[in-house]
CSV table of C-alpha atoms in Angstrom, one decimal:
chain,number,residue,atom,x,y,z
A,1,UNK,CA,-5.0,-8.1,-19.6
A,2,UNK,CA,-6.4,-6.9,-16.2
A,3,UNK,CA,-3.8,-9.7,-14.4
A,4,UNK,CA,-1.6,-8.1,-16.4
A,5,UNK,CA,-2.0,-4.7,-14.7
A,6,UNK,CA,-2.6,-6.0,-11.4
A,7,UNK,CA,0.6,-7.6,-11.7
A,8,UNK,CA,2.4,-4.4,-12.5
A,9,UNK,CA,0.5,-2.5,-9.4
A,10,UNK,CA,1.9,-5.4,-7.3
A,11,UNK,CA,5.6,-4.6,-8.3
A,12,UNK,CA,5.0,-0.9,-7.7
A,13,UNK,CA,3.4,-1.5,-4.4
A,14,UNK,CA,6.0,-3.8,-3.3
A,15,UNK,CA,9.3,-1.9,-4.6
A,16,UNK,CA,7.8,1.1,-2.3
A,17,UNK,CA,7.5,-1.3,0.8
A,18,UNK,CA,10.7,-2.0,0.3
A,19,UNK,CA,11.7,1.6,0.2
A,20,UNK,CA,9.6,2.5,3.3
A,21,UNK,CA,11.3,-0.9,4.8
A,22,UNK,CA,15.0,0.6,4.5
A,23,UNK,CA,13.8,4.2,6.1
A,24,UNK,CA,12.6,2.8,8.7
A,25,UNK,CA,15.2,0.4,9.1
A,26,UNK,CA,17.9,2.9,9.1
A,27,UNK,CA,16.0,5.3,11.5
A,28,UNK,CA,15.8,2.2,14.1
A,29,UNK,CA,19.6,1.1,13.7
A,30,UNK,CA,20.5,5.7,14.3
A,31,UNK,CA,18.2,5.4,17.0
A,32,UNK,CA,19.0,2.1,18.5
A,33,UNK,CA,15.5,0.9,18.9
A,34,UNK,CA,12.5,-0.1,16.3
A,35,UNK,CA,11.1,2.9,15.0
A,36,UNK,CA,8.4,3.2,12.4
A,37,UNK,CA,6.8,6.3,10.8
A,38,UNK,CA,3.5,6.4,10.1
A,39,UNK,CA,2.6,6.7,6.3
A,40,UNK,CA,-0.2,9.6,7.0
A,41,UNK,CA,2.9,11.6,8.4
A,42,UNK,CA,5.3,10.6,6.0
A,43,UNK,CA,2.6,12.2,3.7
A,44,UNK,CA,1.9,15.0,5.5
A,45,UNK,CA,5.7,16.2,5.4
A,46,UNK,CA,6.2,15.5,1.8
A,47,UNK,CA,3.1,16.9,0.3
A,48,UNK,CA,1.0,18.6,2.8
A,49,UNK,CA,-1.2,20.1,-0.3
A,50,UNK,CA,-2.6,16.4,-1.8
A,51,UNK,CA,-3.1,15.0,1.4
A,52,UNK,CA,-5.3,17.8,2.2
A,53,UNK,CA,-6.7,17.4,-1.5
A,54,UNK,CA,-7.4,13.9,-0.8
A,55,UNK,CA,-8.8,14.4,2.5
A,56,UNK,CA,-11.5,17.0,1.1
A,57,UNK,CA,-12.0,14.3,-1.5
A,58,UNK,CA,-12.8,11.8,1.1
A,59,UNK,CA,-15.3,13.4,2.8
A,60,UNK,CA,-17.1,15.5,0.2
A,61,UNK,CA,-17.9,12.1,-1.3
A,62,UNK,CA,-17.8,9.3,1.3
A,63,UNK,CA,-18.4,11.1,4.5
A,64,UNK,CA,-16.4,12.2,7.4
A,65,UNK,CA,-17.5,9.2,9.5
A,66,UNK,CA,-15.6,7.1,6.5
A,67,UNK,CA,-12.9,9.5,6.4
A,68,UNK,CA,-12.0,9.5,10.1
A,69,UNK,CA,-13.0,5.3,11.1
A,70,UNK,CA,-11.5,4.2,8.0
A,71,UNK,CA,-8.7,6.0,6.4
A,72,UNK,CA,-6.9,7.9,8.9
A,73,UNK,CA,-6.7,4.5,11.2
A,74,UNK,CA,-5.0,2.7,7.7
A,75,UNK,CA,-2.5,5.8,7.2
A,76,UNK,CA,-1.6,5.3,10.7
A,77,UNK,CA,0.1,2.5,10.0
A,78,UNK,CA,3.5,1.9,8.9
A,79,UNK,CA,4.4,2.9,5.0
A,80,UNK,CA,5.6,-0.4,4.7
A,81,UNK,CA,2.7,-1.6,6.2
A,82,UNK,CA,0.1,-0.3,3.9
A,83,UNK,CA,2.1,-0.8,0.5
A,84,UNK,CA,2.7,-4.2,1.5
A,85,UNK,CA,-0.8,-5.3,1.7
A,86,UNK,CA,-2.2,-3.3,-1.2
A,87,UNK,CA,1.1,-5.4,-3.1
A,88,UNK,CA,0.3,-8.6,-1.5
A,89,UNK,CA,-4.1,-8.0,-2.6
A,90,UNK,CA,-3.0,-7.1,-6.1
A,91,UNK,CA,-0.6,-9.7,-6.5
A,92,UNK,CA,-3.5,-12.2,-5.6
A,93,UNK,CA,-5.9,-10.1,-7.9
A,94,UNK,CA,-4.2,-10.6,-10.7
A,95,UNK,CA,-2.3,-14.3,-10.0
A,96,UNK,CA,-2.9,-16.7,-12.7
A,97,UNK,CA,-3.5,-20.4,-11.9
A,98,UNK,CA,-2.3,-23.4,-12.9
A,99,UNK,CA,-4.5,-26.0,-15.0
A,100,UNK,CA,-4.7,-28.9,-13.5
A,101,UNK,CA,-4.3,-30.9,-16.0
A,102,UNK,CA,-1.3,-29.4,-18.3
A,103,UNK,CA,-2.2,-26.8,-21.5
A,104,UNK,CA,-3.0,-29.9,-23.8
A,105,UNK,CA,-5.4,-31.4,-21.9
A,106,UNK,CA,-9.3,-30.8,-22.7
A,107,UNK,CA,-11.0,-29.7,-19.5
């Protein structure tokens, strides 16, 4: 059930990479050079008040040291960036493997 889930993250994750993918491709062919915008101010234009939230969050609970080493460095980074990863670890979280030896087999 949990792979199940994981799975479904994965596809969520991935379709907004995508998204973030055509944005910033489209704002590099307008400006004629590769452009990326960063996901903490992609966030920070389109909902000021939950960033904020989540920032008070952060470091009511895991410090400001965590808040300001860890998180702003990640949200930093391209939007495409970050929801690719998080797509590609719960796409591996929740992969299924093969038996080696076929469904009828024994082991």
């Amino acid at each position: 059930m949990f792979s199940f889930v994981f799975r479904c993250f994965s596809v969520v994750f991935l379709a907004l990479a995508v998204i973030f993918a055509i944005l910033d491709g489209a704002r590099s062919v307008g400006a004629s050079e590769f452009v990326t915008k960063p996901l903490l101010d992609i966030w920070a234009r389109g909902a000021p008040e939950s960033l904020g939230d989540v920032e008070t969050f952060a470091t009511h609970y895991i410090g400001t040291t965590a808040w300001d080493r860890a998180f702003v460095p990640m949200l930093e980074q391209p939007g495409w960036l970050v929801f690719g990863v998080l797509a590609l670890l719960f796409y591996l979280a929740g992969y299924r493997r093969k038996k080696p030896y076929g469904s009828f087999s024994a082991r």
